[in-house]
Structure formats: C-alpha cells, structure tokens
Amino acid sequence: MLDKFSKAVVAADAGGKYIGAEEVAVLKGYITEGNKRLDAVNSITNNAACIVSDAVSGMICNNAGLIQPGGNCYPNRRMAACLRDGEIILRYVAYALLAGDASVLDDRCLNGLKETYIALGVPLDLTGYAVGIMSKAAVAFIKGEASGSKADFKHGEQPQGDCSELASEAAEYFKRVGSALS
Ligand SMILES: CCC1=C(C)/C(=C/C2=NC(=C\c3[nH]c(/C=C4\NC(=O)[C@H](C)[C@H]4CC)c(C)c3CCC(=O)O)/C(CCC(=O)O)=C2C)NC1=O
C-alpha cells in the first residue's frame, strides 16, 4: 500500500534518482491542501450509511428482480452481503482519498473482486450501477452540495474554498472500481 509520499519514493528509486523539485512541489501541495482533504474524507465517512443505503436501494428500485427468488439480493443474507460490499467499497475509496493514491483500493479491495463476483453470480453491471450512485453522492457531499450536508459544518457554515479537485479525485477512485468490475 502506497501513499503520495511512498509513491514518490518508489518512483524515484525505480529510476535511481533523488526526489526532484517537481515531486517536492506536488507533495507540498498535498500538505498545504491537507485540511481540505481531511474534510473531504470526513464528509464521506460521516455520511457513509446514507451513501451506501441510497445507492443500493436505488439499484433495487430499478431492478426489482434482485430481491425476488433467484435474484442476487435474495434472501436477506445476500441483501446484507450486498450492503456490506457497498460499505467495503466506500471505505476503500475513502482510504485512497486520504492517501492520495489508489493502491490501497487496488490491492486490498479490487484485486480478485471481479473473479469472486463471477463465481458467486453477483451481477457486475448492477454493482457498477450502485457504485455510480455512490460516486455522485460522495461528490455532492465533498462539495457540500448534498441536501443536509451542511450539518457537517459548525454553526451552519458553508464549506470554504474549492473542493472540486478532491471531488474529481474521489470520482476517479469510484471509476476505478467500475473498471475493475467490467
Ligand atoms: C476486503 C474486501 C472484500 C470485498 C470487496 C469482499 C467482497 C465479497 N462479496 C461477497 C459476496 C456477495 N456480494 C454481494 C453483492 C451484491 N449482490 C448484488 O446483487 C448487488 C449487485 C451487489 C451489492 C451492490 C452478494 C449478494 C454476495 C453474496 C453472494 C452469495 O453468497 O451468493 C463475497 C463472498 C463471501 C461473502 O459472502 O462474504 C466477498 C469476498 N469481501 C472482502 O473481504
């Protein structure tokens, strides 16, 4: 598992080079923007149950066969496994956003997931659909645009500054989940 710092070290070492000025500038930005990143991670974590349950129920509303006999969310044991998987995926996206690097998501969550899902008959396309909803919700929370998200800020403050880069970064991690399952 890597983060922005160890990734820079690994890349420099692979080329037998020192950490260059360009890499240092990137790491400086990571530090100066660090509080924003922590807020973004928090906005996902604090709203995780909402993000996951909304995505899974949205998926089921549009695919009611999932909860009927023969569907992959039937019976309750499978429904619970699906919600749990949503939580797992969101948690690893939050880790990746904190680290500023996708390797924790790749290595510990996505590695082998497609094969596992195929073996169990978990529909890949519908998982991707639910992940897409989670992505939109997480982006809205990071930007402070989700309804009710103001509750995350003290005294009804609006989020300060521009979190759109962090929101796009989070969206990239969700996209990575989609690609790993397609
Ligand atoms: C550390 C990372 C990690 C991941 C990612 C993980 C995933 C994971 N999901 C599983 C099952 C499952 N995953 C789902 C998920 C779904 N079914 C649907 O129809 C939906 C599309 C979708 C939810 C969005 C279901 C229903 C099962 C149970 C399948 C079965 O037992 O038949 C299983 C098989 C074992 C089990 O049932 O617990 C694993 C290993 N486990 C891990 O430890």
mmCIF file of C-alpha atoms and ligand atoms in Angstrom:
data_model
loop_
_atom_site.group_PDB
_atom_site.id
_atom_site.type_symbol
_atom_site.label_atom_id
_atom_site.label_comp_id
_atom_site.label_asym_id
_atom_site.label_seq_id
_atom_site.Cartn_x
_atom_site.Cartn_y
_atom_site.Cartn_z
ATOM 1 C CA MET A 1 0.000 0.000 0.000
ATOM 2 C CA LEU A 2 1.350 3.384 -1.020
ATOM 3 C CA ASP A 3 0.501 6.998 -0.321
ATOM 4 C CA LYS A 4 1.567 10.160 -2.108
ATOM 5 C CA PHE A 5 4.921 10.153 -0.261
ATOM 6 C CA SER A 6 5.883 6.493 -0.587
ATOM 7 C CA LYS A 7 4.739 6.564 -4.213
ATOM 8 C CA ALA A 8 7.213 9.392 -4.916
ATOM 9 C CA VAL A 9 9.972 7.385 -3.217
ATOM 10 C CA VAL A 10 9.198 4.206 -5.165
ATOM 11 C CA ALA A 11 9.129 6.113 -8.461
ATOM 12 C CA ALA A 12 12.405 7.907 -7.743
ATOM 13 C CA ASP A 13 14.074 4.678 -6.598
ATOM 14 C CA ALA A 14 12.951 2.857 -9.731
ATOM 15 C CA GLY A 15 14.833 5.474 -11.750
ATOM 16 C CA GLY A 16 17.783 5.603 -9.312
ATOM 17 C CA LYS A 17 17.079 9.332 -8.850
ATOM 18 C CA TYR A 18 16.674 11.776 -5.989
ATOM 19 C CA ILE A 19 13.214 13.173 -5.295
ATOM 20 C CA GLY A 20 13.128 16.049 -7.789
ATOM 21 C CA ALA A 21 11.827 19.591 -7.392
ATOM 22 C CA GLU A 22 8.689 18.737 -9.316
ATOM 23 C CA GLU A 23 7.814 15.856 -6.983
ATOM 24 C CA VAL A 24 8.535 18.030 -3.949
ATOM 25 C CA ALA A 25 6.171 20.680 -5.311
ATOM 26 C CA VAL A 26 3.422 18.078 -5.665
ATOM 27 C CA LEU A 27 3.987 16.869 -2.097
ATOM 28 C CA LYS A 28 3.956 20.450 -0.823
ATOM 29 C CA GLY A 29 0.552 20.926 -2.398
ATOM 30 C CA TYR A 30 -0.638 17.702 -0.758
ATOM 31 C CA ILE A 31 0.418 19.129 2.629
ATOM 32 C CA THR A 32 -0.938 22.649 2.205
ATOM 33 C CA GLU A 33 -4.252 21.284 0.957
ATOM 34 C CA GLY A 34 -4.261 18.613 3.666
ATOM 35 C CA ASN A 35 -7.062 20.001 5.804
ATOM 36 C CA LYS A 36 -9.331 20.171 2.805
ATOM 37 C CA ARG A 37 -8.535 16.540 2.052
ATOM 38 C CA LEU A 38 -9.337 15.534 5.634
ATOM 39 C CA ASP A 39 -12.660 17.382 5.413
ATOM 40 C CA ALA A 40 -13.436 15.602 2.152
ATOM 41 C CA VAL A 41 -12.676 12.198 3.692
ATOM 42 C CA ASN A 42 -14.821 13.120 6.704
ATOM 43 C CA SER A 43 -17.722 14.156 4.529
ATOM 44 C CA ILE A 44 -17.757 10.667 3.009
ATOM 45 C CA THR A 45 -17.197 8.837 6.287
ATOM 46 C CA ASN A 46 -19.841 10.802 8.217
ATOM 47 C CA ASN A 47 -22.430 10.081 5.562
ATOM 48 C CA ALA A 48 -21.387 6.532 4.683
ATOM 49 C CA ALA A 49 -24.588 4.797 5.802
ATOM 50 C CA CYS A 50 -26.671 7.267 3.809
ATOM 51 C CA ILE A 51 -24.483 6.988 0.694
ATOM 52 C CA VAL A 52 -24.499 3.173 0.696
ATOM 53 C CA SER A 53 -28.166 2.590 1.528
ATOM 54 C CA ASP A 54 -29.293 5.178 -1.012
ATOM 55 C CA ALA A 55 -27.194 3.570 -3.752
ATOM 56 C CA VAL A 56 -28.306 0.023 -3.008
ATOM 57 C CA SER A 57 -31.986 0.945 -2.701
ATOM 58 C CA GLY A 58 -31.752 2.956 -5.928
ATOM 59 C CA MET A 59 -30.264 -0.090 -7.652
ATOM 60 C CA ILE A 60 -33.060 -2.315 -6.313
ATOM 61 C CA CYS A 61 -35.856 0.131 -7.207
ATOM 62 C CA ASN A 62 -34.777 -0.076 -10.811
ATOM 63 C CA ASN A 63 -34.062 -3.817 -10.731
ATOM 64 C CA ALA A 64 -36.746 -5.331 -8.516
ATOM 65 C CA GLY A 65 -35.826 -8.853 -9.667
ATOM 66 C CA LEU A 66 -32.768 -8.656 -7.401
ATOM 67 C CA ILE A 67 -34.879 -9.192 -4.278
ATOM 68 C CA GLN A 68 -37.130 -11.873 -5.750
ATOM 69 C CA PRO A 69 -36.283 -15.607 -5.608
ATOM 70 C CA GLY A 70 -33.363 -16.160 -7.985
ATOM 71 C CA GLY A 71 -32.158 -12.559 -7.621
ATOM 72 C CA ASN A 72 -28.705 -11.988 -6.192
ATOM 73 C CA CYS A 73 -30.003 -9.901 -3.262
ATOM 74 C CA TYR A 74 -32.446 -12.664 -2.237
ATOM 75 C CA PRO A 75 -32.786 -13.809 0.530
ATOM 76 C CA ASN A 76 -31.848 -11.384 3.332
ATOM 77 C CA ARG A 77 -28.436 -12.961 3.773
ATOM 78 C CA ARG A 78 -27.492 -11.832 0.270
ATOM 79 C CA MET A 79 -29.126 -8.425 0.731
ATOM 80 C CA ALA A 80 -26.922 -7.967 3.795
ATOM 81 C CA ALA A 81 -23.821 -9.099 1.845
ATOM 82 C CA CYS A 82 -24.597 -6.554 -0.874
ATOM 83 C CA LEU A 83 -24.976 -3.676 1.603
ATOM 84 C CA ARG A 84 -21.777 -4.790 3.306
ATOM 85 C CA ASP A 85 -19.921 -4.821 -0.020
ATOM 86 C CA GLY A 86 -21.142 -1.257 -0.646
ATOM 87 C CA GLU A 87 -19.720 -0.253 2.738
ATOM 88 C CA ILE A 88 -16.419 -2.006 1.968
ATOM 89 C CA ILE A 89 -16.031 -0.313 -1.410
ATOM 90 C CA LEU A 90 -16.851 3.122 0.010
ATOM 91 C CA ARG A 91 -14.418 2.588 2.883
ATOM 92 C CA TYR A 92 -11.562 1.753 0.499
ATOM 93 C CA VAL A 93 -12.375 4.748 -1.689
ATOM 94 C CA ALA A 94 -12.164 6.894 1.459
ATOM 95 C CA TYR A 95 -8.764 5.349 2.303
ATOM 96 C CA ALA A 96 -7.498 6.058 -1.218
ATOM 97 C CA LEU A 97 -8.686 9.658 -0.981
ATOM 98 C CA LEU A 98 -6.889 10.066 2.346
ATOM 99 C CA ALA A 99 -3.672 8.537 0.969
ATOM 100 C CA GLY A 100 -3.926 10.406 -2.322
ATOM 101 C CA ASP A 101 -3.176 7.096 -4.015
ATOM 102 C CA ALA A 102 -5.274 4.242 -5.386
ATOM 103 C CA SER A 103 -3.033 1.346 -4.381
ATOM 104 C CA VAL A 104 -4.859 0.533 -1.135
ATOM 105 C CA LEU A 105 -8.107 0.277 -3.103
ATOM 106 C CA ASP A 106 -6.484 -1.823 -5.842
ATOM 107 C CA ASP A 107 -4.572 -4.202 -3.580
ATOM 108 C CA ARG A 108 -6.984 -4.784 -0.736
ATOM 109 C CA CYS A 109 -10.408 -4.391 -2.281
ATOM 110 C CA LEU A 110 -10.449 -4.720 -6.059
ATOM 111 C CA ASN A 111 -7.802 -7.396 -6.525
ATOM 112 C CA GLY A 112 -9.741 -10.554 -7.439
ATOM 113 C CA LEU A 113 -13.151 -8.995 -6.810
ATOM 114 C CA LYS A 114 -14.391 -9.476 -10.349
ATOM 115 C CA GLU A 115 -13.477 -13.169 -10.251
ATOM 116 C CA THR A 116 -15.190 -13.563 -6.865
ATOM 117 C CA TYR A 117 -18.330 -11.881 -8.173
ATOM 118 C CA ILE A 118 -18.406 -14.011 -11.304
ATOM 119 C CA ALA A 119 -18.018 -17.165 -9.218
ATOM 120 C CA LEU A 120 -20.893 -16.103 -6.940
ATOM 121 C CA GLY A 121 -23.170 -14.822 -9.691
ATOM 122 C CA VAL A 122 -23.078 -11.246 -8.324
ATOM 123 C CA PRO A 123 -24.138 -9.057 -11.277
ATOM 124 C CA LEU A 124 -21.151 -6.879 -12.242
ATOM 125 C CA ASP A 125 -23.174 -4.332 -14.189
ATOM 126 C CA LEU A 126 -25.559 -3.695 -11.302
ATOM 127 C CA THR A 127 -22.705 -3.403 -8.844
ATOM 128 C CA GLY A 128 -21.254 -0.797 -11.200
ATOM 129 C CA TYR A 129 -24.621 0.949 -11.250
ATOM 130 C CA ALA A 130 -24.727 1.154 -7.430
ATOM 131 C CA VAL A 131 -21.096 2.351 -7.363
ATOM 132 C CA GLY A 132 -22.047 5.078 -9.841
ATOM 133 C CA ILE A 133 -24.735 6.342 -7.466
ATOM 134 C CA MET A 134 -22.280 6.252 -4.561
ATOM 135 C CA SER A 135 -19.853 8.279 -6.641
ATOM 136 C CA LYS A 136 -22.412 11.002 -7.361
ATOM 137 C CA ALA A 137 -23.464 11.141 -3.709
ATOM 138 C CA ALA A 138 -19.864 11.280 -2.441
ATOM 139 C CA VAL A 139 -19.032 14.077 -4.896
ATOM 140 C CA ALA A 140 -22.059 16.049 -3.666
ATOM 141 C CA PHE A 141 -21.024 15.586 -0.030
ATOM 142 C CA ILE A 142 -17.407 16.606 -0.724
ATOM 143 C CA LYS A 143 -18.577 19.759 -2.483
ATOM 144 C CA GLY A 144 -21.063 20.478 0.322
ATOM 145 C CA GLU A 145 -23.888 20.274 -2.200
ATOM 146 C CA ALA A 146 -25.775 17.293 -0.789
ATOM 147 C CA SER A 147 -29.043 18.126 0.919
ATOM 148 C CA GLY A 148 -28.455 18.043 4.661
ATOM 149 C CA SER A 149 -24.678 18.118 4.278
ATOM 150 C CA LYS A 150 -24.486 21.500 5.977
ATOM 151 C CA ALA A 151 -24.919 19.612 9.237
ATOM 152 C CA ASP A 152 -21.241 18.636 8.851
ATOM 153 C CA PHE A 153 -20.150 22.233 9.303
ATOM 154 C CA LYS A 154 -20.335 24.146 12.569
ATOM 155 C CA HIS A 155 -22.921 26.909 13.052
ATOM 156 C CA GLY A 156 -24.373 26.395 9.588
ATOM 157 C CA GLU A 157 -21.092 27.453 7.948
ATOM 158 C CA GLN A 158 -20.720 26.767 4.268
ATOM 159 C CA PRO A 159 -17.622 24.829 3.227
ATOM 160 C CA GLN A 160 -14.787 27.222 2.481
ATOM 161 C CA GLY A 161 -12.734 27.063 -0.667
ATOM 162 C CA ASP A 162 -12.944 24.907 -3.726
ATOM 163 C CA CYS A 163 -13.143 21.153 -3.217
ATOM 164 C CA SER A 164 -13.814 20.325 -6.856
ATOM 165 C CA GLU A 165 -10.370 18.776 -7.411
ATOM 166 C CA LEU A 166 -10.834 16.470 -4.449
ATOM 167 C CA ALA A 167 -14.314 15.622 -5.679
ATOM 168 C CA SER A 168 -12.884 14.674 -9.099
ATOM 169 C CA GLU A 169 -10.162 12.648 -7.441
ATOM 170 C CA ALA A 170 -12.800 10.718 -5.463
ATOM 171 C CA ALA A 171 -14.806 10.209 -8.667
ATOM 172 C CA GLU A 172 -11.667 8.708 -10.270
ATOM 173 C CA TYR A 173 -11.423 6.135 -7.490
ATOM 174 C CA PHE A 174 -15.057 5.160 -7.987
ATOM 175 C CA LYS A 175 -14.403 4.902 -11.719
ATOM 176 C CA ARG A 176 -11.540 2.553 -10.930
ATOM 177 C CA VAL A 177 -13.989 0.295 -9.098
ATOM 178 C CA GLY A 178 -16.256 0.333 -12.160
ATOM 179 C CA SER A 179 -13.370 -0.525 -14.495
ATOM 180 C CA ALA A 180 -12.172 -3.352 -12.256
ATOM 181 C CA LEU A 181 -15.638 -4.911 -12.452
ATOM 182 C CA SER A 182 -16.210 -4.510 -16.176
HETATM 183 C C1 LIG B 1 -11.705 -6.597 1.796
HETATM 184 C C2 LIG B 1 -12.517 -6.511 0.641
HETATM 185 C C3 LIG B 1 -13.649 -7.507 0.473
HETATM 186 C C4 LIG B 1 -14.562 -7.475 -0.537
HETATM 187 C C5 LIG B 1 -14.644 -6.446 -1.616
HETATM 188 C C6 LIG B 1 -15.442 -8.596 -0.362
HETATM 189 C C7 LIG B 1 -16.478 -8.957 -1.232
HETATM 190 C C8 LIG B 1 -17.262 -10.140 -1.211
HETATM 191 N N1 LIG B 1 -18.600 -10.116 -1.527
HETATM 192 C C9 LIG B 1 -19.095 -11.382 -1.388
HETATM 193 C C10 LIG B 1 -20.426 -11.803 -1.556
HETATM 194 C C11 LIG B 1 -21.561 -11.058 -2.032
HETATM 195 N N2 LIG B 1 -21.599 -9.818 -2.586
HETATM 196 C C12 LIG B 1 -22.890 -9.487 -2.945
HETATM 197 C C13 LIG B 1 -23.184 -8.184 -3.562
HETATM 198 C C14 LIG B 1 -24.195 -7.806 -4.432
HETATM 199 N N3 LIG B 1 -25.174 -8.580 -4.955
HETATM 200 C C15 LIG B 1 -25.959 -7.872 -5.787
HETATM 201 O O1 LIG B 1 -26.905 -8.324 -6.433
HETATM 202 C C16 LIG B 1 -25.538 -6.463 -5.864
HETATM 203 C C17 LIG B 1 -25.317 -6.044 -7.298
HETATM 204 C C18 LIG B 1 -24.280 -6.437 -5.011
HETATM 205 C C19 LIG B 1 -24.281 -5.297 -3.971
HETATM 206 C C20 LIG B 1 -24.117 -3.950 -4.601
HETATM 207 C C21 LIG B 1 -23.722 -10.573 -2.585
HETATM 208 C C22 LIG B 1 -25.231 -10.695 -2.715
HETATM 209 C C23 LIG B 1 -22.884 -11.583 -2.028
HETATM 210 C C24 LIG B 1 -23.297 -12.941 -1.522
HETATM 211 C C25 LIG B 1 -23.390 -13.897 -2.693
HETATM 212 C C26 LIG B 1 -23.701 -15.314 -2.265
HETATM 213 O O2 LIG B 1 -23.275 -15.745 -1.202
HETATM 214 O O3 LIG B 1 -24.389 -15.985 -3.050
HETATM 215 C C27 LIG B 1 -18.020 -12.264 -1.016
HETATM 216 C C28 LIG B 1 -18.134 -13.748 -0.792
HETATM 217 C C29 LIG B 1 -18.093 -14.086 0.672
HETATM 218 C C30 LIG B 1 -19.231 -13.500 1.451
HETATM 219 O O4 LIG B 1 -20.410 -13.739 1.106
HETATM 220 O O5 LIG B 1 -18.952 -12.749 2.385
HETATM 221 C C31 LIG B 1 -16.887 -11.488 -0.924
HETATM 222 C C32 LIG B 1 -15.492 -11.983 -0.611
HETATM 223 N N4 LIG B 1 -15.070 -9.264 0.757
HETATM 224 C C33 LIG B 1 -13.983 -8.636 1.284
HETATM 225 O O6 LIG B 1 -13.391 -9.012 2.323
#
